[in-house]
mmCIF file with all atom_site columns, C-alpha atoms in Angstrom:
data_model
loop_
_atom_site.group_PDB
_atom_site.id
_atom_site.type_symbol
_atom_site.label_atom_id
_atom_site.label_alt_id
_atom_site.label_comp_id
_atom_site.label_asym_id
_atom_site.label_entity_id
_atom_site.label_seq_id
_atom_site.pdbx_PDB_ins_code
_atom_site.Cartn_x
_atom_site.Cartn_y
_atom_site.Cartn_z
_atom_site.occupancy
_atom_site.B_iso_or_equiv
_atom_site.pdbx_formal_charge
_atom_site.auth_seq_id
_atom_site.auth_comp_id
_atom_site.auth_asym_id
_atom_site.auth_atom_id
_atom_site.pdbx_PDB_model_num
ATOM 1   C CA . UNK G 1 1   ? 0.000   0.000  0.000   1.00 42.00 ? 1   UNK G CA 1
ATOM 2   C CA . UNK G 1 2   ? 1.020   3.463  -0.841  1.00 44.00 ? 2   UNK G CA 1
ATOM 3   C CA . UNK G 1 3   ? 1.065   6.474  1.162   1.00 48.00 ? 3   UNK G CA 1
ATOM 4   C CA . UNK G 1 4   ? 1.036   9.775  -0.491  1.00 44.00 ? 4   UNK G CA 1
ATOM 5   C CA . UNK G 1 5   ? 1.626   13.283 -0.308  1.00 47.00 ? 5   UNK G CA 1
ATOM 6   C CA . UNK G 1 6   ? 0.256   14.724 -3.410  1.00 50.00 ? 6   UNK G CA 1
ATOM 7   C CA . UNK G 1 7   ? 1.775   11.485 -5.676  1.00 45.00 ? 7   UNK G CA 1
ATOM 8   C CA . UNK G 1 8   ? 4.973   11.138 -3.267  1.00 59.00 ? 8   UNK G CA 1
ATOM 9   C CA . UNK G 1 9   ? 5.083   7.852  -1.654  1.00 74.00 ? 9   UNK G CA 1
ATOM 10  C CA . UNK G 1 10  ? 6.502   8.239  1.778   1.00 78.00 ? 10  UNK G CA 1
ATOM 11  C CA . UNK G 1 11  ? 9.595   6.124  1.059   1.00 79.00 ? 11  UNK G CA 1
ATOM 12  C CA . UNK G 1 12  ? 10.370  8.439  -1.917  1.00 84.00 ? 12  UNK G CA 1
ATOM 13  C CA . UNK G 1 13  ? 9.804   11.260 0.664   1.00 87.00 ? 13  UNK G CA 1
ATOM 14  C CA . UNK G 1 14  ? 12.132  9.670  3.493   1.00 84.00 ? 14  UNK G CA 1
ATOM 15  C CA . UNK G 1 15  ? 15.115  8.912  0.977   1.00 86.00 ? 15  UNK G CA 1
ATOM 16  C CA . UNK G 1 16  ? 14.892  12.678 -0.193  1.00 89.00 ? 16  UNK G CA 1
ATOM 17  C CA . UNK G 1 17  ? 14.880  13.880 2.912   1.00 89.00 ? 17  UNK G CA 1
ATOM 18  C CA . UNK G 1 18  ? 18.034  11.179 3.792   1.00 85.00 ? 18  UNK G CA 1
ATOM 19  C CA . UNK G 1 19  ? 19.503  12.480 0.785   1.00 89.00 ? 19  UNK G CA 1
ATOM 20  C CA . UNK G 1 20  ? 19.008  16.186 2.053   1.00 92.00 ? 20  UNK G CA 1
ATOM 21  C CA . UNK G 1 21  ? 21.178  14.982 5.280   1.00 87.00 ? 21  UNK G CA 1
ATOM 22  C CA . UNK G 1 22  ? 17.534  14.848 7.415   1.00 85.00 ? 22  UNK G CA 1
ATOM 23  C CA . UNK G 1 23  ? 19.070  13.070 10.629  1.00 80.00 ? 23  UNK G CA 1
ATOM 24  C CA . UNK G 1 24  ? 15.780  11.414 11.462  1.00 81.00 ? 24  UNK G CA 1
ATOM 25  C CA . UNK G 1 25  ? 14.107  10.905 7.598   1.00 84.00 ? 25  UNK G CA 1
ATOM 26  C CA . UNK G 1 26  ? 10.933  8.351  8.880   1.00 80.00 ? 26  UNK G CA 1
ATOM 27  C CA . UNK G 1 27  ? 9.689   10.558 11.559  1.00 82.00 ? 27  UNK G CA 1
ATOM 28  C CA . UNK G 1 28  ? 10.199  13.626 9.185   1.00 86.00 ? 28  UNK G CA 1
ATOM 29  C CA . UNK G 1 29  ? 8.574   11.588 6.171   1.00 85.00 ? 29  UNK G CA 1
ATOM 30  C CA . UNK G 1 30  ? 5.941   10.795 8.557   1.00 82.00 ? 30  UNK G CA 1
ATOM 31  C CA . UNK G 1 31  ? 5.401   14.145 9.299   1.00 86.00 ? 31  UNK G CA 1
ATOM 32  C CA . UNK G 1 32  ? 4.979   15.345 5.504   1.00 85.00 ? 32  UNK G CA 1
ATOM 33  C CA . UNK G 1 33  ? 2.755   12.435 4.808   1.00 83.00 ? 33  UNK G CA 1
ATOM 34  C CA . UNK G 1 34  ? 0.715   12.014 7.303   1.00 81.00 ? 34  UNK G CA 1
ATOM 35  C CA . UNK G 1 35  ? 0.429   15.198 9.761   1.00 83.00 ? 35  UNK G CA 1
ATOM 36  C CA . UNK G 1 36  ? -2.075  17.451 9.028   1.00 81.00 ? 36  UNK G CA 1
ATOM 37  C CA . UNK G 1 37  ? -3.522  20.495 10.666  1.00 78.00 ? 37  UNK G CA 1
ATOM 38  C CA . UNK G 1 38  ? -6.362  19.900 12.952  1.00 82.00 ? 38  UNK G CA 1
ATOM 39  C CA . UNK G 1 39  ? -5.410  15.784 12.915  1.00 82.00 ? 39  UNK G CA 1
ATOM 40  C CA . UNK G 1 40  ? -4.978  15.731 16.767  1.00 88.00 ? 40  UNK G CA 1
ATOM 41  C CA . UNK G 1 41  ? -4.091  11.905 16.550  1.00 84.00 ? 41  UNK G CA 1
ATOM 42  C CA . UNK G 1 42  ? -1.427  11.951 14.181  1.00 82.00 ? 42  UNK G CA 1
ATOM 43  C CA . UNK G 1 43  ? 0.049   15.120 15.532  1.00 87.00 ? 43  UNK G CA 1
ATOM 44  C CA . UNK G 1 44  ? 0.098   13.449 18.550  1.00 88.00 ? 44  UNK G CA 1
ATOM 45  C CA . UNK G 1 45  ? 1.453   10.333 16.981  1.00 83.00 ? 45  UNK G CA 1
ATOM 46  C CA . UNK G 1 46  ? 4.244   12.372 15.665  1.00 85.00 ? 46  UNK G CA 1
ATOM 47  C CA . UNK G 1 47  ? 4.700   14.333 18.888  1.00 88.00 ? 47  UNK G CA 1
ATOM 48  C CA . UNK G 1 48  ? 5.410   11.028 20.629  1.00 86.00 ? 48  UNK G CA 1
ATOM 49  C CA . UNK G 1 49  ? 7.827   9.346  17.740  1.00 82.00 ? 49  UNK G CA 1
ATOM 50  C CA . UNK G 1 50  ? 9.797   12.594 18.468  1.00 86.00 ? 50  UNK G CA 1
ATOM 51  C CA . UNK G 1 51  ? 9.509   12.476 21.790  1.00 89.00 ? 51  UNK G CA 1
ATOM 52  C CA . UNK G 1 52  ? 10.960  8.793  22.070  1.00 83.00 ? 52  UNK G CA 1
ATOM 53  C CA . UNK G 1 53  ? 13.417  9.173  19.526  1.00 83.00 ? 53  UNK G CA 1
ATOM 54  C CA . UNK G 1 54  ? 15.029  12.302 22.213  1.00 87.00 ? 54  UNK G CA 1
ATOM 55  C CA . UNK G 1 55  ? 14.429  9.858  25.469  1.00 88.00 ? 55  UNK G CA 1
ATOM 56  C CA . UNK G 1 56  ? 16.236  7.194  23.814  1.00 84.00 ? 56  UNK G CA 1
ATOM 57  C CA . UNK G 1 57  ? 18.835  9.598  22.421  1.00 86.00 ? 57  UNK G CA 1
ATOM 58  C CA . UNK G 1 58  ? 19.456  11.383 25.826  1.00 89.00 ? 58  UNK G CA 1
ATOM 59  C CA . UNK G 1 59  ? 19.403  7.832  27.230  1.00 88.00 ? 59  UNK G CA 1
ATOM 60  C CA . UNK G 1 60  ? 22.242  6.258  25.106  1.00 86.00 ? 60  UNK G CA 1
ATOM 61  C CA . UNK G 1 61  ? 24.335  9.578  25.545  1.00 87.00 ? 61  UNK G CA 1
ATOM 62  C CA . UNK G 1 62  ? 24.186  8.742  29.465  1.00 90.00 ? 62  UNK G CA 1
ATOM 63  C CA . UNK G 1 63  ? 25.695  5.219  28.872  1.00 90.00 ? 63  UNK G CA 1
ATOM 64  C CA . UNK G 1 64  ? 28.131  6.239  26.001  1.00 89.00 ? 64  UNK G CA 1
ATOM 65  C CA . UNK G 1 65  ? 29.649  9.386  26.728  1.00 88.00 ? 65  UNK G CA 1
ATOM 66  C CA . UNK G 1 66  ? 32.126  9.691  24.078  1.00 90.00 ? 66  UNK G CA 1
ATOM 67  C CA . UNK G 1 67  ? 29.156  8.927  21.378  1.00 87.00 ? 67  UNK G CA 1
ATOM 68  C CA . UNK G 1 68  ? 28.939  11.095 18.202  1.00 88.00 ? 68  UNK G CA 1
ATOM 69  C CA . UNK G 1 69  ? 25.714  12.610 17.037  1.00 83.00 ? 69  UNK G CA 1
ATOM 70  C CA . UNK G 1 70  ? 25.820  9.867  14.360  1.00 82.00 ? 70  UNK G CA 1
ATOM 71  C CA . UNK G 1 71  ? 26.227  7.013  16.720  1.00 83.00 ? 71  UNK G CA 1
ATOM 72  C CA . UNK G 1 72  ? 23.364  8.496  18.413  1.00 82.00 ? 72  UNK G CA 1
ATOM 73  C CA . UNK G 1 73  ? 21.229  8.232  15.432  1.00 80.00 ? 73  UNK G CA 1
ATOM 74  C CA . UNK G 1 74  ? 22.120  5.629  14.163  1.00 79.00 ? 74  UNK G CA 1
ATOM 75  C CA . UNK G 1 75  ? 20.605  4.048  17.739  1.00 78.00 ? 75  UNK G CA 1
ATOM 76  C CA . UNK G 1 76  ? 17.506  5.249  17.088  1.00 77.00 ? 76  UNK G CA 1
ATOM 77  C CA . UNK G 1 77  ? 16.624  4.480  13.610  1.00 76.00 ? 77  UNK G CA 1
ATOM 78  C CA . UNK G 1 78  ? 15.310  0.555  14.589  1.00 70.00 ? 78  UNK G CA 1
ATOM 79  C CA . UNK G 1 79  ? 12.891  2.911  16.843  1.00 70.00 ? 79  UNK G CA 1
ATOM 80  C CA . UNK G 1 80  ? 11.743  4.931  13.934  1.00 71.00 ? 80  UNK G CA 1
ATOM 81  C CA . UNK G 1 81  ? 10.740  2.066  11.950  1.00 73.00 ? 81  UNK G CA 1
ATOM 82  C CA . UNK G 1 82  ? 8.980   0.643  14.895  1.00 73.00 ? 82  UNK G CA 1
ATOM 83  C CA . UNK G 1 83  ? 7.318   3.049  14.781  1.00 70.00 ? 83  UNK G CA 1
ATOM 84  C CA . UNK G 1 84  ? 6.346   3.672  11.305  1.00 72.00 ? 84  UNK G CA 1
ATOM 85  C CA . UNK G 1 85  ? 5.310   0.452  11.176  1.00 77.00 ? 85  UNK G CA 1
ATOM 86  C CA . UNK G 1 86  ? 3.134   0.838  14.233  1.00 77.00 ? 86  UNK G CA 1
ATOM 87  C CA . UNK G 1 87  ? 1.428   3.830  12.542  1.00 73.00 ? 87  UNK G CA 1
ATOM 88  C CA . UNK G 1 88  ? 0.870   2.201  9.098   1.00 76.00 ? 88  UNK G CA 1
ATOM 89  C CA . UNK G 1 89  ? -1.037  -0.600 10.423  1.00 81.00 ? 89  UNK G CA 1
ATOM 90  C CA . UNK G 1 90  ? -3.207  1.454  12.524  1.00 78.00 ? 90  UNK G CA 1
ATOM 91  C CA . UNK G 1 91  ? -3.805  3.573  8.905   1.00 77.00 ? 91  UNK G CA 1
ATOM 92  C CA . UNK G 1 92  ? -4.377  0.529  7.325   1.00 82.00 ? 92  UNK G CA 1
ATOM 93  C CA . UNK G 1 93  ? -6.807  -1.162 9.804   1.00 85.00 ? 93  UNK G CA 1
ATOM 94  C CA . UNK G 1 94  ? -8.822  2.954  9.716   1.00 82.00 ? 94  UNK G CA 1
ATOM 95  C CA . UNK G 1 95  ? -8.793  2.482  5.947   1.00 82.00 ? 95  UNK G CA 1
ATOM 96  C CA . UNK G 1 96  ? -9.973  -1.110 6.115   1.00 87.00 ? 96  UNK G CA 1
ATOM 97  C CA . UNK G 1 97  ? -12.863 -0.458 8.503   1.00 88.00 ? 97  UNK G CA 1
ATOM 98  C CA . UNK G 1 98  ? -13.423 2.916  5.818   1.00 87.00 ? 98  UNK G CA 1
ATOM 99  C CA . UNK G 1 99  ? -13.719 0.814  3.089   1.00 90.00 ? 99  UNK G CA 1
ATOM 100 C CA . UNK G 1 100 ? -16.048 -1.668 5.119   1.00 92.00 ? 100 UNK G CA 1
ATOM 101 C CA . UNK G 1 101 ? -18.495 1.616  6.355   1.00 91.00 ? 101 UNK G CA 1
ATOM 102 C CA . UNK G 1 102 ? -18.427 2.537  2.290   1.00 91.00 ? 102 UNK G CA 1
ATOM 103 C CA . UNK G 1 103 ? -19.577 -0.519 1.096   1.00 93.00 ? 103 UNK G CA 1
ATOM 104 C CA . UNK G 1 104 ? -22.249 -0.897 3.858   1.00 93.00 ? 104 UNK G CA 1
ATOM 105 C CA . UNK G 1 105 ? -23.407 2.538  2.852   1.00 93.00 ? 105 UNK G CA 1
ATOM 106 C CA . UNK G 1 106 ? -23.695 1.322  -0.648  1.00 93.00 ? 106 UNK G CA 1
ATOM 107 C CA . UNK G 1 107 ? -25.518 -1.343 -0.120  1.00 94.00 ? 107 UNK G CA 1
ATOM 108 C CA . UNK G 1 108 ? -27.779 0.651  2.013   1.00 93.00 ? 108 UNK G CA 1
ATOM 109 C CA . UNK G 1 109 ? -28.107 3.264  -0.890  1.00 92.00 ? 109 UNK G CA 1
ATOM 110 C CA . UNK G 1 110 ? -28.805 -0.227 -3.188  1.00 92.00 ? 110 UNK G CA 1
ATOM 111 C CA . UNK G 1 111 ? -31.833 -0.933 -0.958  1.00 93.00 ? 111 UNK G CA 1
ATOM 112 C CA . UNK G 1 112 ? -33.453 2.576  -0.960  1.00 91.00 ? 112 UNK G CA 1
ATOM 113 C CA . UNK G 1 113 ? -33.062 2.600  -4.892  1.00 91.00 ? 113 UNK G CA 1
ATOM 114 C CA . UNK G 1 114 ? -35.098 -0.803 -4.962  1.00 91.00 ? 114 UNK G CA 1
ATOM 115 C CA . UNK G 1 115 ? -37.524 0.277  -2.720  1.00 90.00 ? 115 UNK G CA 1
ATOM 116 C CA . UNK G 1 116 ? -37.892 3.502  -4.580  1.00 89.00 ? 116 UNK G CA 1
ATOM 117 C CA . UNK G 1 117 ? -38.188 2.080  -8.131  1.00 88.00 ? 117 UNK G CA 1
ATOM 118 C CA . UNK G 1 118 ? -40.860 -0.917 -6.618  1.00 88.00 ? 118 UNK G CA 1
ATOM 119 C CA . UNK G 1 119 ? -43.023 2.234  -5.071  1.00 86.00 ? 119 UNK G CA 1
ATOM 120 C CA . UNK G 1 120 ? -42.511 3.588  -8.570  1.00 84.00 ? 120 UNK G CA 1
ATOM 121 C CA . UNK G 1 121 ? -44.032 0.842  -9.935  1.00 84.00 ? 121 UNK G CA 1
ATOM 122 C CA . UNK G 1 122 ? -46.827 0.389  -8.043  1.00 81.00 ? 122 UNK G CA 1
ATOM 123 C CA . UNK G 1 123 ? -47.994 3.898  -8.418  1.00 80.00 ? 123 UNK G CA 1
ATOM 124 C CA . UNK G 1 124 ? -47.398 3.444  -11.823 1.00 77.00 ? 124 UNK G CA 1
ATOM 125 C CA . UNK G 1 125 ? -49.678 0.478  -12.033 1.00 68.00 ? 125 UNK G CA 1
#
């Protein structure tokens, strides 16, 4: 499944943004794919990958002191993805059910459009 901003994918968003030296490209590709204004869950979503990713940071500078900023990182990226993945399958279990409330709506619509046309015809009669 794809996961676009305007016809971007998100992984051709992350690798630009790891191309453009973005420290932290899943969280940021997260954020330009999925963070909108006035989403309060996935700005919260995105508030707390951040949030972790400085806690785990901050916690792996305590035990290695002499640790550069890319040894850092590179500690947190298996958390990114965790998290990423975390987030796509909650977007693809809200686009399943989505797909299931569209389909019951259509059949619903299918119903009224029967019923409609058979009180049709029996005025018409």
């Amino acid at each position: 499944m794809h996961h676009h901003t305007g016809s971007s994918p998100i992984i051709y968003i992350m690798e630009e943004l790891k191309i453009q030296g973005e420290q932290l490209p899943i969280i940021k590709g997260f954020d330009k794919t999925y963070v909108m204004a006035g989403d309060e869950n996935t700005t919260n979503k995105y508030n707390d990958m951040v949030d972790e990713v400085n806690k785990r940071k901050d916690a792996f500078k305590e035990q290695h002191l002499e640790a550069t900023e890319e040894e850092i990182i590179e500690s947190v990226q298996s958390q990114q993805i965790q998290q990423l993945q975390e987030v796509q399958e909650l977007y693809e279990q809200r686009l399943k059910e989505s797909e299931e409330r569209a389909q019951q709506e259509i059949q619903e619509v299918k119903q009224r459009v029967l019923r409609a046309e058979s009180m049709y015809s029996a005025v018409q009669s």
